Short mmCIF file of C-alpha atoms in Angstrom, two decimals:
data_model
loop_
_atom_site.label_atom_id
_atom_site.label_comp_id
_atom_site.label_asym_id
_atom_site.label_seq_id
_atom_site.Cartn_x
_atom_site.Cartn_y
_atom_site.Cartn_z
CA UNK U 895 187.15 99.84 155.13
CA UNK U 896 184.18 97.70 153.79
CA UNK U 897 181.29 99.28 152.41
CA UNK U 898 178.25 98.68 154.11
CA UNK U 899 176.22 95.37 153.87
CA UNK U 900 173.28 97.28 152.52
CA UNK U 901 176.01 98.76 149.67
CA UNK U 902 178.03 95.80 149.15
CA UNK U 903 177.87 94.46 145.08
CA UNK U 904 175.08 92.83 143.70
CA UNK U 905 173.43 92.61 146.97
CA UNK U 906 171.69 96.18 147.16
CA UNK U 907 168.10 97.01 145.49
CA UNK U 908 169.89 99.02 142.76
CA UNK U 909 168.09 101.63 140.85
CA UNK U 910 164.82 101.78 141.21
CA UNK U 911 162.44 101.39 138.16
CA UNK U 912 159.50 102.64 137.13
CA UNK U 913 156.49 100.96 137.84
CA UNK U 914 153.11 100.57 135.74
CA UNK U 915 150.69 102.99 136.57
CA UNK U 916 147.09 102.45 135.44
CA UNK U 917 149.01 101.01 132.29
CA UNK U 918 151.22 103.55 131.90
CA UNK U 919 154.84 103.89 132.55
CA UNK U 920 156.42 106.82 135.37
CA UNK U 921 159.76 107.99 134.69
CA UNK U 922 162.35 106.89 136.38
CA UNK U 923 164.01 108.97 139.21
CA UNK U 924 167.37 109.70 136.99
CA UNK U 925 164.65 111.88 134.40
CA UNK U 926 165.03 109.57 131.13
CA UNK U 927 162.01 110.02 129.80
CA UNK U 928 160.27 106.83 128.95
CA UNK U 929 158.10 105.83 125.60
CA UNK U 930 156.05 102.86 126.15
CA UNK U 931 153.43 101.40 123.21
CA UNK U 932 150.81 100.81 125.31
CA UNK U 933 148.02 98.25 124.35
CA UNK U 934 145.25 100.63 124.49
CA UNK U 935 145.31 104.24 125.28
CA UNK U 936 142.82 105.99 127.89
CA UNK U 937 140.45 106.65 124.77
CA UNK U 938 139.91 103.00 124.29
CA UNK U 939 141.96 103.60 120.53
CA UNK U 940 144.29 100.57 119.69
CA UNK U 941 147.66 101.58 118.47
CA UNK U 942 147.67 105.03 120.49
CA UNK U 943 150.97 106.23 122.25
CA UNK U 944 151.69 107.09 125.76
CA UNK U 945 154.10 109.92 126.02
CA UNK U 946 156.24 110.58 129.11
CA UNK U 947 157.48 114.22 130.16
CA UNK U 948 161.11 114.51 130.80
CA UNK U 949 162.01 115.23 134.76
CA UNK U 950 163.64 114.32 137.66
CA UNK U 951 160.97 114.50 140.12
CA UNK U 952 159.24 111.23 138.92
CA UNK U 953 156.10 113.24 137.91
CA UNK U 954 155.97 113.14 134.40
CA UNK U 955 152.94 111.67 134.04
CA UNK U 956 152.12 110.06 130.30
CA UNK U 957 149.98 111.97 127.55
CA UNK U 958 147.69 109.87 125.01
CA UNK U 959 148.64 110.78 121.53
CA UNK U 960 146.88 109.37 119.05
CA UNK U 961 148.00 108.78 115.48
CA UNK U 962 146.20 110.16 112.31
CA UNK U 963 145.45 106.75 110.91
CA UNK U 964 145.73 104.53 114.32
CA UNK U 965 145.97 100.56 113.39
CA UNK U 966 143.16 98.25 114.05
CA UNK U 967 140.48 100.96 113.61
CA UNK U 968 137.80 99.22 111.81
CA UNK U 969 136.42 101.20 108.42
CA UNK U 970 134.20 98.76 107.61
CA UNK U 971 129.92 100.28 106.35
CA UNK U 972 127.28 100.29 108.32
CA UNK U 973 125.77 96.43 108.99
CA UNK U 974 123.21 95.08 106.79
CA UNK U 975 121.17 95.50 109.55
CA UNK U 976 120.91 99.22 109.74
CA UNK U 977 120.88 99.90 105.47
CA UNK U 978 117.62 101.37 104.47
CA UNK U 979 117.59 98.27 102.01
CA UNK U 980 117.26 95.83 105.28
CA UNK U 981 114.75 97.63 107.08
CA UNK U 982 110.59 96.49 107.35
CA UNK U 983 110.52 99.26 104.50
CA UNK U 984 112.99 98.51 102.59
CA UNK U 985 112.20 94.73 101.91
CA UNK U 986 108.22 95.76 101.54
CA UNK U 987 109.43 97.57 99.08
CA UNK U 988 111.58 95.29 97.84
CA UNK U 989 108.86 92.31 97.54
CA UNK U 990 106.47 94.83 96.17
CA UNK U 991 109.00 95.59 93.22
CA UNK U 992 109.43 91.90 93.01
CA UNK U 993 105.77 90.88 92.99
CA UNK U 994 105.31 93.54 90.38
CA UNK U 995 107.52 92.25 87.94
CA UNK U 996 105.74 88.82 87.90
CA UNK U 997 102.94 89.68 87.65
CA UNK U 998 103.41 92.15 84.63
CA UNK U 999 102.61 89.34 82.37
CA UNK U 1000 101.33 91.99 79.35
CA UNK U 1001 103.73 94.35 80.13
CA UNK U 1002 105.46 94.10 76.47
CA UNK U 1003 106.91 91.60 73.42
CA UNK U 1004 108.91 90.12 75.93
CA UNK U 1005 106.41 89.39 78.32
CA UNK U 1006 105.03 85.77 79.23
CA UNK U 1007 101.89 86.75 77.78
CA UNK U 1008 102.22 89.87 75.70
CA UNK U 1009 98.85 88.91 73.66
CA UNK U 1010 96.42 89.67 76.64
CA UNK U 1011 97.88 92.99 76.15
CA UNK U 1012 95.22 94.61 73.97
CA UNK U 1013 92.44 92.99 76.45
CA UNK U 1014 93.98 94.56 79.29
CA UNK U 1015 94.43 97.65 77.69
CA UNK U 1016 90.63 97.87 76.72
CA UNK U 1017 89.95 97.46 80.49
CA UNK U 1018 92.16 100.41 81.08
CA UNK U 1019 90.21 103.08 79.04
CA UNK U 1020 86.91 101.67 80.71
CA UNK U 1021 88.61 103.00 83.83
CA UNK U 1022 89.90 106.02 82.24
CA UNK U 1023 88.92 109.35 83.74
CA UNK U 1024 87.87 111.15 79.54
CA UNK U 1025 85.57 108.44 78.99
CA UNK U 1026 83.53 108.63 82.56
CA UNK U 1027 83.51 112.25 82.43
CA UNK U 1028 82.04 112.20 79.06
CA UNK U 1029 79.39 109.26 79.60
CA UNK U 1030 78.45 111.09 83.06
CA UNK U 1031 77.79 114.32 80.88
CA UNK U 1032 75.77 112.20 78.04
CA UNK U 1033 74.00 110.28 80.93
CA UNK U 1034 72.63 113.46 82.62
CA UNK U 1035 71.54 115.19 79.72
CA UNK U 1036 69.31 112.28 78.86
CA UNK U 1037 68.01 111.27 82.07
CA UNK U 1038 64.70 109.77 81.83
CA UNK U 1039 64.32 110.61 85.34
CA UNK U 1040 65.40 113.27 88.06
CA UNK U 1041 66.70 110.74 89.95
CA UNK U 1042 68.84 109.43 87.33
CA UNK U 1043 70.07 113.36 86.87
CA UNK U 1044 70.84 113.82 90.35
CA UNK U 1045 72.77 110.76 90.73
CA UNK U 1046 74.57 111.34 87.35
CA UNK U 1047 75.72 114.81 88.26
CA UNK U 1048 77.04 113.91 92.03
CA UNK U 1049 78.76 111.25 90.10
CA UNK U 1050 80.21 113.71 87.89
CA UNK U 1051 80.89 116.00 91.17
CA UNK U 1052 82.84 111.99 92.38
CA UNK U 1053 84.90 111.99 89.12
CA UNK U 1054 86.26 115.51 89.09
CA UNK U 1055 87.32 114.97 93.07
CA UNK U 1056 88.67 111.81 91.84
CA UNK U 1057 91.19 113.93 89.67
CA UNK U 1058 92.10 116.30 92.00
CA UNK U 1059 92.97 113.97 94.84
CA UNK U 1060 95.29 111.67 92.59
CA UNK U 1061 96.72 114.30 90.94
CA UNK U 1062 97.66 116.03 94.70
CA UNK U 1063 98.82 112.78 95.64
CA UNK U 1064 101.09 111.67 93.01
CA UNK U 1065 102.59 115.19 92.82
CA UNK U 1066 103.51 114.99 96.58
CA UNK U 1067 104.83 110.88 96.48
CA UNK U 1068 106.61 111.53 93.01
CA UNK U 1069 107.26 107.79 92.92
CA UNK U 1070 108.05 106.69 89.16
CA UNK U 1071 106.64 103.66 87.45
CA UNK U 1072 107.86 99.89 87.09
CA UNK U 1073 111.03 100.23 84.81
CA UNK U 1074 109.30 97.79 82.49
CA UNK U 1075 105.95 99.97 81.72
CA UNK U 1076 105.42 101.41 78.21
CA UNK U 1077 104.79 105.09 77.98
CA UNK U 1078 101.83 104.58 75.42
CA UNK U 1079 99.20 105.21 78.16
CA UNK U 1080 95.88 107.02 76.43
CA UNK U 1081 95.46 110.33 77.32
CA UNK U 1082 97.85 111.37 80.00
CA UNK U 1083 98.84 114.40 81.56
CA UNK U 1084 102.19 115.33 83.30
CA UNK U 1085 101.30 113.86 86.61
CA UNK U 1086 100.57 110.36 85.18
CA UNK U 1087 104.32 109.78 85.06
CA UNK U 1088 104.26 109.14 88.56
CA UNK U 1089 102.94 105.54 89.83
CA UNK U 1090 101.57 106.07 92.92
CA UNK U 1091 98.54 106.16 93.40
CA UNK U 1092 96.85 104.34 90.74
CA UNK U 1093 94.15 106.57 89.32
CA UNK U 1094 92.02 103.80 87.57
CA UNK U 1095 91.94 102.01 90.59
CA UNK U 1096 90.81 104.25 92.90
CA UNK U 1097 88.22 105.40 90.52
CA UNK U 1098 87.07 101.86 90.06
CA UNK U 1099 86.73 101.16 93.61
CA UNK U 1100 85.23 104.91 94.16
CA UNK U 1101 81.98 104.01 91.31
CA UNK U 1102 81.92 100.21 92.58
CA UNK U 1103 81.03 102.08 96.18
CA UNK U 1104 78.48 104.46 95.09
CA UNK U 1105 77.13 101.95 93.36
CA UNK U 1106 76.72 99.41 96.07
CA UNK U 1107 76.04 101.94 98.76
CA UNK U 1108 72.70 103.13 96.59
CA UNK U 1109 73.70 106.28 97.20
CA UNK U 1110 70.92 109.35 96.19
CA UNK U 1111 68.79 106.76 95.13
CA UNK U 1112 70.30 106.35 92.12
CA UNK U 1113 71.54 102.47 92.75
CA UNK U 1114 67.79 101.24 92.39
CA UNK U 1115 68.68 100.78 88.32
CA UNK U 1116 72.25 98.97 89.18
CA UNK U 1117 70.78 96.06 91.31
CA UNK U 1118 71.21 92.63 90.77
CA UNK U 1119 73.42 91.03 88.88
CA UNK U 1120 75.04 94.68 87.84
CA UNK U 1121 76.22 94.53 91.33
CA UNK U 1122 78.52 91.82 90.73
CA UNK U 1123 79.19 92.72 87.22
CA UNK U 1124 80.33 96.37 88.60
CA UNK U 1125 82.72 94.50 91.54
CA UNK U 1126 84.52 92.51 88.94
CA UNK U 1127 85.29 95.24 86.34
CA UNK U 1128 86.70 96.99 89.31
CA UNK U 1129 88.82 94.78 90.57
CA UNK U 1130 89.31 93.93 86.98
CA UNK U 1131 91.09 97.11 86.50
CA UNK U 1132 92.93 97.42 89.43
CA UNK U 1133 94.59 93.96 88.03
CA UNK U 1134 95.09 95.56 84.76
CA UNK U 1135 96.90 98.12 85.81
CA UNK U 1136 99.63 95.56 87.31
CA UNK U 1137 99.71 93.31 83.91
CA UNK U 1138 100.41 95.89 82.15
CA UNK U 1139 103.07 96.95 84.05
CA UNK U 1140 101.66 100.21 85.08
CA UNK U 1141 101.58 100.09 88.42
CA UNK U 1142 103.18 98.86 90.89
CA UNK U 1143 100.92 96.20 93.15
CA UNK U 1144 100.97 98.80 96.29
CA UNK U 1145 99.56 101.45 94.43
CA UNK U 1146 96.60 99.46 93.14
CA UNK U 1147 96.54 98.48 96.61
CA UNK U 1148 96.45 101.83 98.33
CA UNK U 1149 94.05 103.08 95.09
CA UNK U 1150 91.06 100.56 95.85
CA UNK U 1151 91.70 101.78 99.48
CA UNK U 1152 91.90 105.52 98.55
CA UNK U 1153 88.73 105.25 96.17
CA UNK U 1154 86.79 103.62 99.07
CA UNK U 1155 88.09 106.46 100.77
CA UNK U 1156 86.61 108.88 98.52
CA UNK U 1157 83.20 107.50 98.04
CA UNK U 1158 82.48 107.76 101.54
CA UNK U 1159 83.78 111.24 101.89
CA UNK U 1160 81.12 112.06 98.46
CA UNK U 1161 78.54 110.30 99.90
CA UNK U 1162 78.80 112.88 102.93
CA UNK U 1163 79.29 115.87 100.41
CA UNK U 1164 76.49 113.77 98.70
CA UNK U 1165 74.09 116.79 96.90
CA UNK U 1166 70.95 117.67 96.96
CA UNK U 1167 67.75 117.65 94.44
CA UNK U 1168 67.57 121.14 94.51
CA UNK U 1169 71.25 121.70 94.18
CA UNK U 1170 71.37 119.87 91.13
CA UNK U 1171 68.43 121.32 89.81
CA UNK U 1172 70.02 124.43 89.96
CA UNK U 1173 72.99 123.51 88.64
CA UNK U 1174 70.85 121.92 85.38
CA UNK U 1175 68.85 125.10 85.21
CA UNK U 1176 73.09 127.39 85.33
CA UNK U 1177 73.88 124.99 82.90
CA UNK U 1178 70.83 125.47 80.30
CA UNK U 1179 71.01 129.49 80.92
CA UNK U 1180 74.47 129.14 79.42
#
């Protein structure tokens, strides 16, 4: 008897095979289980593996397992792009730091131009906090005038503000000095390891203020040509303090801004006749 055309050999469909689903592979109806490296598991993870349950009913649907250490994963860092050292900070930073060390001409023996360095440092102490404190206190005992007292002791009342402002500051930024600066500052505390802000320069710009502004009255005696002569030996110092390698450029930068700051802030706490007199009158008493 002949088989049937649809049986006859080599003309019927044969087995029939598993077909791709979504990628993956169904078992065939015999229950072999299949293993298949797919391109790309469900995850998106190259070099993951599809695994097919064993059974008959054609079910067996695959399972993504992927490997501990799975091929093709990049481990490369983070792009330039997001480094702190890349971002607007970062390279302000990075061209203040630069900008700094060529302009730090006096900084040392090795310097372009290390015999400015005593002129520079002679414009430091005339923006040193000792000396102003001590010429206010010499200037208001011999006062030829009350208004030359009363402007005297607010500016000793500017000074000591000065002080406590920089000081809170650079013990809040903590930011160190330019690697090339010479500890053999005059006079310095604990604080004045840090760089930020610079002291003399806010200072500077702080008396340069008061002085322009005529504040109390007491500007009538600075007029003229001492104007101009107390705008240059302020920014005089502020560019001292980069020479020398003290300071970096934004913290002379933020100091003139921070001693502008300040003198309008003690020309509001600006005080009186009477409250000075009083304060003279404490002062003899003791």
């Amino acid at each position: 008897m002949a088989p049937p055309a649809g049986r006859r050999r080599g003309i019927g469909p044969g087995p029939r095979r598993s077909r791709p689903v979504g990628g993956a592979f169904i078992a065939d109806p015999r229950g072999v289980a299949v293993t298949r490296s797919l391109p790309r598991s469900s995850s998106g993870v190259p070099g993951s593996r599809a695994r097919v349950s064993r059974g008959g009913d054609g079910g067996g649907a695959m399972e993504p397992r992927s490997r501990g250490t799975q091929r093709g994963v990049s481990h490369r860092p983070l792009d330039a792009e997001g480094t702190p050292e890349s971002s607007l900070l970062g390279r302000l930073v990075a061209w203040d730091v630069a900008l700094t060390s060529r302009l730090a001409v006096c900084a040392g023996v090795g310097s372009k131009w290390p015999s400015g360095r005593p002129l520079m440092k002679l414009i430091e102490v005339s923006g040193h906090g000792i000396p102003w404190l001590a010429g206010g206190l010499l200037c208001t005992y011999l006062g030829h005038s009350a208004v030359q007292r009363h402007w005297w002791i607010n500016i000793l009342f500017a000074l000591l503000l000065d002080l406590a402002m920089v000081g809170t500051v650079k013990a809040v930024v903590r930011r160190p000095r330019p690697s090339h600066n010479c500890m053999d500052m005059f006079a310095t505390v604990s604080v004045d390891q840090y760089s930020f802000p610079s002291g003399h320069a806010t200072r500077a710009a702080m008396l340069a203020v008061l002085a322009f502004s005529g504040a109390g009255g007491g500007a009538g005696w600075i007029g003229g040509l001492g104007w101009w002569l107390v705008l240059a030996w302020a920014l005089a110092v502020g560019l001292s303090r980069v020479m020398l390698g003290r300071h970096h450029v934004s913290d002379v930068a933020c100091g003139l801004v921070q001693g502008w700051l300040q003198a309008w802030l003690v020309e509001v706490m600006w005080l009186s006749a009477t409250t000075c007199q009083m304060l003279l009158q404490y002062v003899h008493w003791i």
